[in-house]
Amino acid sequence: MEQVLGLEVEASSGRRDRNEQILLDVVGKEVSDRINQSLHRTILLTLGKGDPTFPTALPRQGKLHLADGNHQALYAEVSIGDLFDQPTISGRLLIVGPTGIGKTTALLELAAELVQQTKLDPEQPIPVLFHLSSWPVEQQSFEEWLRTEMGVKYGVSKKLSNLWLETNTLLPLLDGLDELPTDHQESAVQQINEWLVNSPRSLVVCCGYEDGDRASIPLTLNGILELEPLIPEHLEKYLAALGLDTLWTKRQPTPEILDLIRTPLGLSLLILTRDTLDFATWETLSSPQDRQNHLLDSFILQQLHQPLTANFTDKSQPTAQQTRHWLEWLARHINEQSEHEFLIENMQPHLLRNRKQIIQYSVLGGLIFGLMGGIVFGLFVGPGSGLFVAFMIAALFIARRGDDAIATIDVKPTTASLMQFIFVRQLNPLLFFLAVAVILVAFKAEGIGSFIFLLGMVLLVGVLVRLTFALPSWLMGSFASKINRFLEADIAIRTKPNQTIQETLLYILRTTVMFLPILIAIRITPLFWSGKLAGPMALDVPTALHIVGVSAAIALWATIFDSALACAQHLALRLVLFKANAIPWHYARFLNHCCDRHLLQRVGGRYQFIHRLVQERFATMP
């Protein structure tokens, strides 16, 4: 059993369904990781109060507004879970408040309590955490987005996601409604309300607001938990509990400074920067925004210069200037894409900033992708075919500039997609053959009737030859695809950075191994047998093996095409961005280094800034 800021988190439960147990454990680990990387936890560790049983909790103040017009006061001692479990709430709650007030913290604390309830009672829905900023409202319905996020974030298959959504097995906890584009928020609220009408589902949503206008969020939920700025008595009591009462008694903050530290975020930043903050300059600033920026800058500067050696040797550790530069790039990228979290494998070609970088990416991607295809056809058909295929694939990639989005999911084909790839997408050779046939027949034909007859015969031969290779290719590819599907779990637990690309590479290697017996047979058989094959068609062994080799190469390439493309694109993009000094080469190690500095948080392979205001400050740095 593990404790997270006083909340006990068990490692397992008695849920009957194994997949549900896996998801519950993953969510529990996510919640504990995020709470343990919070600024409040950092304060406790800094002050030497890292014992999980230490009683100090973040101060909290607010009201719970009920649908009947009544309200209840909220204090730090009141459990969010107790409010959520009230019959008048019935599992539908909206958490609101200004920036930095602790909405996400409240959501995580609720998630921790819900995880415990679900472990004790298998009939309770499983809480899952999502951030609404990733929802393309105009392109996906709310339920489709939930299904997609279950796959992207938790590695849950579509089939299992559909089942859980239909049976109300999931309890979505949604953060960041206010971070959706303003023109999409109304549509998002409407879709969420429609989703709630269909069945007695539970839902929690976090949303910030400006000027206290909580009434402008028309979600049909049963209660609104409004978090409010702290009163001075709460601040003084909290600082005294941490042994920092002199920070209050000696400084006696002005009304302007008091407004800033009445939020848990402002208070946490003040405590963490108490030894490095230039109080004299800070207190003379006239603008609330300038005071906030000064506090954020002090925190960032302090963390950048914090001595760490956990992830680097002394020579390879990035300087404070390098760390700041790479984090500025990351913050701008996240802001431009209206994202909340960053995954290394989700980087896309739109990060390229000029024509030179686009050309470099296209050439590198084409060479890598062409090399992969060349190796496949070179092994199964011959070196000449390998070189020709490598050249064609590289040329096509470069000609298209290779700026297509890099797929991060659905890169493994189904039987139907294999059929479409082999019989439809690969028609270029047949079209070339048709053009040549028309020219040749036009010279040989002695009239319209002769032209039509000869052309029909040539096309028939072309189609038969095409089917001779395509049909066995589809059968072999479908067999390999089914084996891969059988070997994959319904939930792919992702615990490492760039794990999706690594799994894609393993898929390519695993699929290639499946075709090794065919390759060995093609190479060994001529050593022992080179005669004629018995049957209705007179084929010698070399010809038959050539047909098998071409078919196997097409089948293997069709089966790994999308996966190989994603890997080639990703590697080329990483190389170009590294050369442009936008990212370091050992990117995961660098991001983990920033987590040790408490500038980022990491859950599995996903990274986010310690707070959205820190992210925005990095994004606007000159």
XYZ file of C-alpha atoms in Angstrom:
622
model
C 0.000 0.000 0.000
C 1.296 3.444 -0.947
C 0.424 6.829 0.540
C 0.145 9.941 -1.575
C -0.109 13.084 0.574
C -2.159 11.206 3.130
C -4.238 9.258 0.581
C -3.689 5.512 0.712
C -3.297 3.937 -2.719
C -3.437 0.160 -2.906
C -1.540 -1.636 -5.660
C -4.355 -3.925 -6.715
C -8.017 -4.720 -6.192
C -10.443 -7.565 -6.511
C -11.968 -6.586 -9.851
C -13.076 -9.627 -11.765
C -12.047 -8.420 -15.214
C -8.284 -8.464 -15.822
C -8.367 -5.561 -18.288
C -10.310 -3.424 -15.824
C -7.725 -4.250 -13.160
C -4.899 -3.211 -15.485
C -6.591 0.112 -16.306
C -7.336 0.801 -12.649
C -3.717 0.190 -11.673
C -2.495 2.457 -14.502
C -4.825 5.288 -13.444
C -3.809 4.846 -9.806
C -0.139 5.104 -10.779
C -0.869 8.173 -12.914
C -2.650 9.939 -10.069
C 0.066 9.164 -7.520
C 2.827 10.242 -9.935
C 1.171 13.565 -10.675
C 0.442 14.328 -7.017
C 3.977 13.359 -5.984
C 5.415 15.736 -8.632
C 3.235 18.670 -7.605
C 4.602 21.961 -6.279
C 3.120 21.209 -2.866
C 5.020 17.937 -2.714
C 8.170 19.774 -3.816
C 7.721 22.195 -0.924
C 7.471 19.329 1.567
C 10.587 17.648 0.175
C 12.504 20.941 0.163
C 11.613 21.569 3.790
C 12.540 18.039 4.799
C 8.930 17.096 5.437
C 8.757 14.392 2.779
C 7.125 11.895 5.113
C 3.793 10.977 3.426
C 2.087 11.077 6.817
C 2.970 14.752 7.323
C -0.426 16.340 8.033
C -0.019 19.655 6.208
C -2.461 19.910 3.298
C -2.843 22.697 0.798
C -5.207 25.348 2.094
C -8.515 25.461 0.258
C -11.587 27.628 0.327
C -14.758 27.657 -1.691
C -18.411 26.745 -1.998
C -20.384 23.847 -3.408
C -23.372 25.225 -5.314
C -26.281 22.784 -5.674
C -28.915 22.679 -8.387
C -31.628 23.759 -5.930
C -29.820 27.043 -5.219
C -28.325 26.034 -1.871
C -24.604 25.957 -1.205
C -22.147 24.384 1.220
C -18.861 25.820 2.453
C -15.654 24.004 1.489
C -12.626 23.845 3.768
C -9.249 22.107 3.505
C -10.431 19.440 5.922
C -13.415 18.533 3.703
C -12.803 15.634 1.328
C -13.622 16.278 -2.338
C -14.773 12.673 -2.496
C -17.328 13.258 0.273
C -18.817 16.153 -1.696
C -18.866 14.083 -4.871
C -20.648 11.172 -3.170
C -23.554 13.283 -1.960
C -26.927 12.075 -3.365
C -27.627 15.570 -4.658
C -24.468 15.440 -6.804
C -24.997 11.886 -8.126
C -21.555 11.706 -9.700
C -21.859 14.874 -11.823
C -19.656 17.761 -10.720
C -18.189 20.933 -12.226
C -15.040 22.380 -10.606
C -14.429 26.054 -11.383
C -12.172 28.870 -10.297
C -9.517 31.327 -11.500
C -6.089 30.268 -12.744
C -3.822 28.783 -10.054
C -6.647 28.232 -7.575
C -6.101 24.448 -7.403
C -8.732 22.996 -9.759
C -6.425 20.313 -11.145
C -5.191 19.475 -7.646
C -8.784 19.015 -6.496
C -9.452 16.821 -9.534
C -6.427 14.640 -8.749
C -7.423 14.300 -5.107
C -10.899 13.255 -6.212
C -9.366 10.778 -8.656
C -7.247 9.254 -5.868
C -10.321 8.776 -3.686
C -12.346 7.337 -6.574
C -9.560 4.872 -7.355
C -9.732 3.634 -3.767
C -13.517 3.320 -3.881
C -13.314 1.393 -7.136
C -10.701 -0.984 -5.743
C -12.980 -1.763 -2.811
C -16.168 -1.978 -4.873
C -15.711 -3.562 -8.341
C -19.153 -2.303 -9.369
C -18.003 1.324 -9.248
C -16.895 2.936 -12.573
C -13.188 3.364 -13.223
C -12.005 7.017 -13.158
C -9.987 8.081 -16.211
C -8.244 11.447 -16.611
C -8.364 13.431 -19.855
C -7.515 16.976 -20.890
C -10.040 18.591 -23.211
C -7.447 20.660 -25.080
C -6.754 17.602 -27.295
C -10.369 17.391 -28.491
C -10.914 18.567 -32.118
C -14.519 19.518 -31.417
C -15.505 20.216 -35.024
C -14.060 16.911 -36.270
C -14.953 14.383 -33.567
C -17.966 13.743 -31.400
C -17.413 13.656 -27.658
C -17.708 9.861 -27.482
C -15.395 9.369 -30.463
C -12.831 11.592 -28.771
C -13.106 9.578 -25.543
C -12.544 6.404 -27.546
C -9.506 7.890 -29.258
C -8.032 9.156 -25.991
C -8.474 5.739 -24.387
C -6.242 4.368 -27.139
C -3.707 7.203 -27.222
C -3.326 7.677 -23.475
C -4.024 4.262 -21.971
C -3.367 1.973 -24.947
C -6.883 0.496 -24.873
C -8.118 -1.191 -28.059
C -11.146 0.245 -29.898
C -13.175 -2.884 -29.214
C -12.581 -2.661 -25.472
C -13.177 1.118 -25.389
C -16.529 0.648 -27.135
C -17.547 -2.000 -24.609
C -16.606 0.132 -21.605
C -18.339 3.233 -22.935
C -21.516 1.295 -23.722
C -21.628 -0.288 -20.247
C -20.699 2.945 -18.387
C -17.603 1.284 -16.968
C -15.648 4.562 -17.154
C -15.955 7.778 -15.149
C -14.300 10.554 -17.198
C -12.546 13.294 -15.219
C -12.017 16.158 -17.662
C -9.662 19.081 -17.184
C -9.145 22.222 -19.265
C -12.559 23.069 -20.715
C -11.468 26.718 -20.749
C -8.358 25.807 -22.784
C -10.426 24.829 -25.811
C -10.601 27.531 -28.520
C -13.305 30.013 -27.571
C -15.346 29.347 -30.716
C -15.395 25.600 -29.917
C -16.408 25.772 -26.268
C -20.132 26.199 -26.917
C -20.211 23.174 -29.232
C -18.176 21.161 -26.720
C -20.590 21.955 -23.890
C -23.556 21.036 -26.083
C -22.030 17.684 -27.043
C -21.150 16.849 -23.436
C -24.697 17.679 -22.333
C -26.129 15.425 -25.063
C -23.819 12.616 -23.985
C -25.025 12.936 -20.397
C -28.689 12.720 -21.411
C -28.352 9.262 -22.957
C -27.794 7.339 -19.723
C -27.112 7.830 -15.984
C -23.423 8.534 -16.531
C -21.008 10.171 -14.095
C -18.732 13.012 -15.153
C -16.424 15.616 -13.614
C -15.267 18.710 -15.513
C -12.743 21.394 -14.545
C -13.037 24.847 -16.064
C -11.470 28.196 -15.350
C -13.372 31.436 -15.676
C -12.714 35.153 -15.679
C -14.244 37.713 -13.356
C -16.069 35.054 -11.351
C -18.588 34.330 -14.114
C -19.297 30.664 -13.334
C -22.842 31.027 -14.642
C -21.486 31.248 -18.204
C -20.609 27.505 -18.183
C -23.986 25.886 -19.049
C -23.075 22.257 -18.313
C -26.009 20.194 -17.042
C -24.205 18.888 -13.972
C -25.694 18.572 -10.495
C -23.206 20.677 -8.557
C -20.591 23.383 -9.017
C -17.558 23.358 -6.756
C -16.285 26.944 -6.866
C -12.770 27.362 -5.482
C -12.060 30.838 -4.095
C -8.930 32.829 -3.173
C -7.562 32.094 0.288
C -8.084 34.424 3.206
C -5.048 35.756 5.165
C -5.832 33.514 8.149
C -5.436 30.418 5.957
C -2.129 31.667 4.583
C -0.721 32.424 8.030
C -1.854 29.049 9.399
C -0.355 27.124 6.482
C 3.012 28.915 6.689
C 3.145 28.349 10.443
C 2.493 24.621 9.952
C 5.460 24.493 7.567
C 7.687 26.362 10.044
C 7.758 29.423 7.785
C 5.759 31.805 9.949
C 8.541 34.420 9.699
C 7.860 34.624 5.958
C 4.486 36.089 6.930
C 5.329 38.091 10.040
C 8.468 39.751 8.660
C 7.235 40.467 5.144
C 3.682 41.551 5.913
C 2.657 41.460 2.217
C 1.064 44.516 0.674
C -2.524 44.194 -0.621
C -1.196 43.836 -4.183
C 1.176 41.002 -3.230
C -1.506 39.424 -1.059
C -3.823 39.163 -4.068
C -1.139 37.184 -5.914
C -0.349 34.678 -3.148
C -3.990 34.022 -2.221
C -3.971 31.237 -4.801
C -2.222 27.922 -3.987
C 0.013 28.411 -7.040
C 1.194 31.877 -6.014
C 1.700 30.745 -2.424
C 3.713 27.680 -3.520
C 5.949 29.761 -5.801
C 6.551 32.265 -2.997
C 7.623 29.500 -0.608
C 9.916 27.844 -3.137
C 11.622 31.114 -4.139
C 11.755 32.658 -0.665
C 15.602 32.621 -0.659
C 16.149 33.888 -4.214
C 13.225 36.236 -4.851
C 14.087 39.939 -5.026
C 11.318 41.093 -2.677
C 12.236 44.772 -2.918
C 11.866 44.854 -6.696
C 8.850 42.573 -6.618
C 6.864 44.778 -4.257
C 7.522 47.919 -6.288
C 6.013 46.529 -9.496
C 2.712 48.223 -10.274
C 1.050 45.755 -12.671
C -0.448 42.451 -11.430
C 0.890 40.790 -14.597
C 4.400 42.160 -13.959
C 4.307 40.878 -10.378
C 3.198 37.445 -11.548
C 5.872 37.329 -14.253
C 8.578 38.371 -11.766
C 7.561 35.549 -9.427
C 7.510 33.025 -12.279
C 10.890 34.242 -13.565
C 12.419 33.863 -10.100
C 11.124 30.310 -9.856
C 12.332 29.380 -13.353
C 15.768 30.950 -12.836
C 16.182 29.157 -9.529
C 15.226 25.758 -10.961
C 17.432 26.210 -14.047
C 20.511 26.692 -11.878
C 19.713 23.952 -9.414
C 22.705 21.542 -9.435
C 21.691 18.062 -10.639
C 23.679 15.072 -11.889
C 21.070 12.319 -11.823
C 20.605 11.929 -15.588
C 23.881 13.296 -16.978
C 27.601 13.163 -16.440
C 29.279 16.437 -15.545
C 30.366 16.976 -19.165
C 27.048 16.090 -20.815
C 24.730 17.971 -18.442
C 23.015 20.802 -20.344
C 23.721 24.312 -19.212
C 21.017 26.545 -17.810
C 21.002 28.461 -21.111
C 20.546 25.265 -23.159
C 17.802 24.015 -20.849
C 15.973 27.308 -21.111
C 16.328 27.381 -24.928
C 14.953 23.838 -25.380
C 12.118 24.424 -22.916
C 11.176 27.652 -24.698
C 10.923 25.690 -27.957
C 8.828 23.009 -26.242
C 6.477 25.547 -24.644
C 5.912 27.336 -27.949
C 5.224 24.049 -29.695
C 2.654 23.008 -27.070
C 0.987 26.422 -27.225
C 0.850 26.481 -31.023
C -0.834 23.083 -31.098
C -3.195 23.922 -28.213
C -1.944 20.817 -26.458
C -1.562 20.013 -22.792
C 0.918 17.151 -22.784
C 3.932 16.365 -24.947
C 4.846 12.952 -26.321
C 8.113 12.551 -28.188
C 6.524 10.127 -30.660
C 3.787 12.660 -31.464
C 6.155 15.242 -32.970
C 5.026 16.176 -36.484
C 6.613 17.723 -39.621
C 4.806 21.020 -38.991
C 7.601 21.718 -36.488
C 9.913 22.434 -39.414
C 10.293 26.192 -39.697
C 11.791 26.857 -43.139
C 12.237 25.406 -46.611
C 15.761 24.181 -45.871
C 14.540 22.055 -42.967
C 11.670 20.683 -45.070
C 14.083 19.652 -47.828
C 16.442 18.031 -45.327
C 13.555 16.129 -43.770
C 12.231 14.984 -47.148
C 15.609 13.708 -48.336
C 16.463 11.974 -45.067
C 13.006 10.447 -44.738
C 13.062 9.284 -48.342
C 16.496 7.672 -47.963
C 15.561 5.880 -44.740
C 12.183 4.716 -46.043
C 13.652 3.700 -49.402
C 16.396 1.733 -47.650
C 13.782 -0.229 -45.703
C 11.854 -1.116 -48.847
C 15.051 -1.906 -50.732
C 16.183 -4.352 -48.049
C 12.828 -6.191 -48.170
C 12.799 -6.625 -51.958
C 16.558 -7.177 -52.118
C 16.337 -10.119 -49.737
C 13.337 -11.820 -51.325
C 13.752 -10.951 -55.012
C 17.324 -9.863 -55.645
C 19.809 -6.986 -55.338
C 18.681 -5.388 -58.612
C 15.048 -5.316 -57.524
C 16.114 -3.999 -54.138
C 17.981 -1.065 -55.648
C 15.141 -0.261 -58.035
C 12.491 -0.374 -55.272
C 14.680 1.710 -52.916
C 15.110 4.376 -55.601
C 11.374 4.458 -56.435
C 10.266 4.666 -52.790
C 12.802 7.394 -51.964
C 11.850 9.383 -55.074
C 8.124 9.187 -54.304
C 8.702 10.238 -50.678
C 10.838 13.218 -51.706
C 8.476 14.217 -54.521
C 5.615 14.474 -52.027
C 7.927 16.473 -49.712
C 7.066 13.911 -47.037
C 5.082 16.462 -45.025
C 2.204 14.102 -44.299
C 1.334 13.697 -40.631
C 3.255 10.967 -38.820
C 0.808 8.280 -37.721
C 1.111 7.296 -34.063
C -1.807 4.861 -33.903
C -3.405 2.408 -36.336
C -0.099 1.701 -38.098
C -0.720 -2.041 -38.005
C -2.899 -3.241 -40.897
C -6.078 -5.283 -40.796
C -7.009 -7.907 -43.388
C -9.225 -5.367 -45.154
C -6.543 -2.662 -45.250
C -4.040 -5.168 -46.603
C -6.412 -6.009 -49.442
C -6.814 -2.305 -50.206
C -3.021 -1.789 -50.145
C -2.136 -4.768 -52.360
C -4.995 -4.614 -54.862
C -5.631 -0.854 -55.054
C -2.743 1.243 -53.709
C -0.151 -0.698 -55.686
C -1.705 -0.223 -59.144
C 1.129 1.933 -60.471
C 2.982 -0.982 -62.126
C -0.271 -2.115 -63.764
C -0.999 1.382 -65.061
C 2.518 1.615 -66.473
C 2.049 -1.788 -68.110
C -1.265 -0.589 -69.594
C 0.340 2.516 -71.116
C 3.130 0.459 -72.709
C 0.591 -2.118 -73.940
C -1.539 0.528 -75.664
C 1.503 1.863 -77.527
C 2.676 -1.588 -78.620
C -0.797 -2.745 -79.690
C -1.304 0.446 -81.687
C 1.745 -0.419 -83.790
C 0.786 -4.096 -84.274
C -2.956 -3.721 -84.908
C -4.252 -3.626 -88.474
C -7.647 -2.161 -87.706
C -10.021 -1.138 -84.913
C -11.243 -4.711 -84.376
C -7.701 -6.064 -84.249
C -6.653 -3.264 -81.882
C -9.494 -4.032 -79.436
C -8.801 -7.786 -79.556
C -5.055 -7.444 -79.031
C -5.520 -4.870 -76.283
C -8.031 -7.130 -74.516
C -5.619 -10.089 -74.658
C -2.728 -7.990 -73.336
C -4.870 -6.616 -70.486
C -6.076 -10.118 -69.622
C -2.492 -11.334 -69.411
C -1.595 -8.295 -67.274
C -4.463 -8.908 -64.864
C -3.570 -12.610 -64.571
C 0.051 -11.775 -63.870
C -1.060 -9.192 -61.344
C -3.292 -11.691 -59.556
C -0.508 -14.278 -59.650
C 1.491 -12.049 -57.316
C -1.274 -10.135 -55.510
C -3.418 -13.028 -54.285
C -0.662 -14.993 -52.505
C 0.710 -11.694 -51.178
C -2.637 -10.891 -49.595
C -2.949 -14.375 -48.106
C 0.546 -14.265 -46.581
C 0.104 -10.721 -45.321
C -3.285 -11.511 -43.775
C -1.818 -14.523 -42.002
C 1.017 -12.427 -40.542
C -1.422 -9.666 -39.567
C -3.704 -12.103 -37.735
C -0.772 -13.544 -35.795
C 0.277 -10.047 -34.757
C -3.255 -9.194 -33.655
C -3.385 -12.410 -31.623
C -0.103 -11.562 -29.876
C -1.213 -8.048 -28.911
C -3.001 -7.321 -25.648
C -6.242 -5.351 -25.356
C -4.363 -2.787 -23.250
C -0.823 -1.733 -24.159
C 0.647 -0.298 -20.975
C 2.922 2.604 -21.896
C 5.403 3.471 -19.188
C 8.386 4.842 -21.159
C 9.050 7.863 -23.382
C 8.841 7.125 -27.114
C 7.418 3.697 -26.330
C 5.042 3.756 -29.310
C 7.918 4.113 -31.814
C 9.861 1.391 -30.009
C 6.850 -0.921 -30.156
C 6.449 -0.133 -33.861
C 10.069 -1.114 -34.513
C 9.547 -4.361 -32.599
C 6.435 -5.015 -34.691
C 8.484 -4.585 -37.880
C 11.155 -6.990 -36.606
C 8.585 -9.519 -35.406
C 6.748 -9.468 -38.726
C 9.998 -9.823 -40.658
C 10.904 -12.888 -38.586
C 7.565 -14.459 -39.603
C 8.698 -14.341 -43.246
C 12.166 -15.800 -42.601
C 11.084 -19.420 -43.315
C 9.943 -18.317 -46.796
C 13.245 -16.506 -47.382
C 15.241 -19.549 -46.242
C 13.188 -21.830 -48.509
C 13.787 -19.529 -51.509
C 17.551 -19.547 -50.900
C 18.004 -23.245 -50.062
C 15.615 -25.018 -52.459
C 17.627 -24.351 -55.675
C 20.617 -26.080 -54.067
C 18.724 -29.386 -53.988
C 16.032 -29.097 -56.640
C 15.924 -27.153 -59.901
C 13.687 -29.262 -62.129
C 10.103 -28.882 -63.312
C 7.038 -28.652 -61.061
C 4.287 -31.171 -61.676
C 0.863 -29.697 -62.345
C -1.419 -28.155 -64.963
C 1.122 -25.381 -65.691
C 4.658 -26.169 -66.741
C 6.792 -24.150 -64.298
C 10.381 -24.762 -63.400
C 11.485 -24.388 -59.783
C 13.389 -21.069 -60.234
C 10.339 -19.430 -61.818
C 8.044 -20.686 -59.062
C 10.472 -19.490 -56.382
C 10.678 -16.091 -58.077
C 6.870 -15.784 -57.924
C 6.943 -16.795 -54.247
C 9.749 -14.323 -53.538
C 7.991 -11.390 -55.200
C 4.713 -12.290 -53.469
C 6.432 -12.579 -50.080
C 8.214 -9.241 -50.563
C 4.932 -7.527 -51.475
C 3.180 -9.182 -48.499
C 5.899 -8.198 -46.013
C 6.135 -4.638 -47.355
C 2.349 -4.239 -47.272
C 2.251 -5.531 -43.680
C 4.966 -3.188 -42.377
C 4.470 -0.255 -44.787
C 2.711 2.172 -42.425
C 4.915 1.168 -39.494
C 8.106 1.596 -41.505
C 6.867 4.957 -42.813
C 6.167 6.224 -39.274
C 9.624 5.141 -38.059
C 11.388 6.693 -41.073
C 9.484 9.970 -40.682
C 10.134 10.119 -36.940
C 13.860 9.444 -37.251
C 14.258 11.992 -40.069
C 12.330 14.626 -38.096
C 14.408 14.031 -34.964
C 17.635 14.377 -36.979
C 16.568 17.667 -38.582
C 15.321 19.187 -35.310
C 18.503 18.102 -33.551
C 20.638 19.687 -36.274
C 18.583 22.900 -35.918
C 19.238 22.863 -32.129
C 15.505 22.755 -31.431
C 15.887 19.592 -29.338
C 18.791 17.616 -27.847
C 19.531 14.171 -29.263
C 18.844 12.301 -26.012
C 15.471 13.989 -25.712
C 13.885 11.696 -23.119
C 16.911 12.037 -20.856
C 16.730 15.830 -21.153
C 12.987 15.921 -20.371
C 13.553 13.679 -17.343
C 16.290 16.090 -16.301
C 13.726 18.924 -16.415
C 11.368 16.826 -14.286
C 14.124 16.554 -11.676
C 14.254 20.357 -11.734
C 10.492 20.431 -11.086
C 9.868 22.371 -14.288
C 8.105 19.430 -15.950
C 6.018 16.494 -14.793
C 6.170 13.034 -16.318
C 3.545 10.296 -16.335
C 4.660 7.269 -18.317
C 5.973 8.716 -21.577
C 3.902 11.920 -21.406
C 5.348 15.240 -20.237
C 3.725 18.493 -19.179
C 4.898 21.686 -17.541
C 4.540 21.917 -13.787
C 1.771 24.474 -14.373
C 0.221 26.132 -17.400
C 1.471 29.580 -16.281
C 5.052 28.256 -16.221
C 4.524 26.921 -19.751
C 3.147 30.243 -20.979
C 6.030 32.120 -19.382
C 8.579 29.956 -21.209
C 6.651 30.435 -24.449
C 6.810 34.237 -24.195
C 10.445 34.554 -23.139
C 12.524 36.656 -25.556
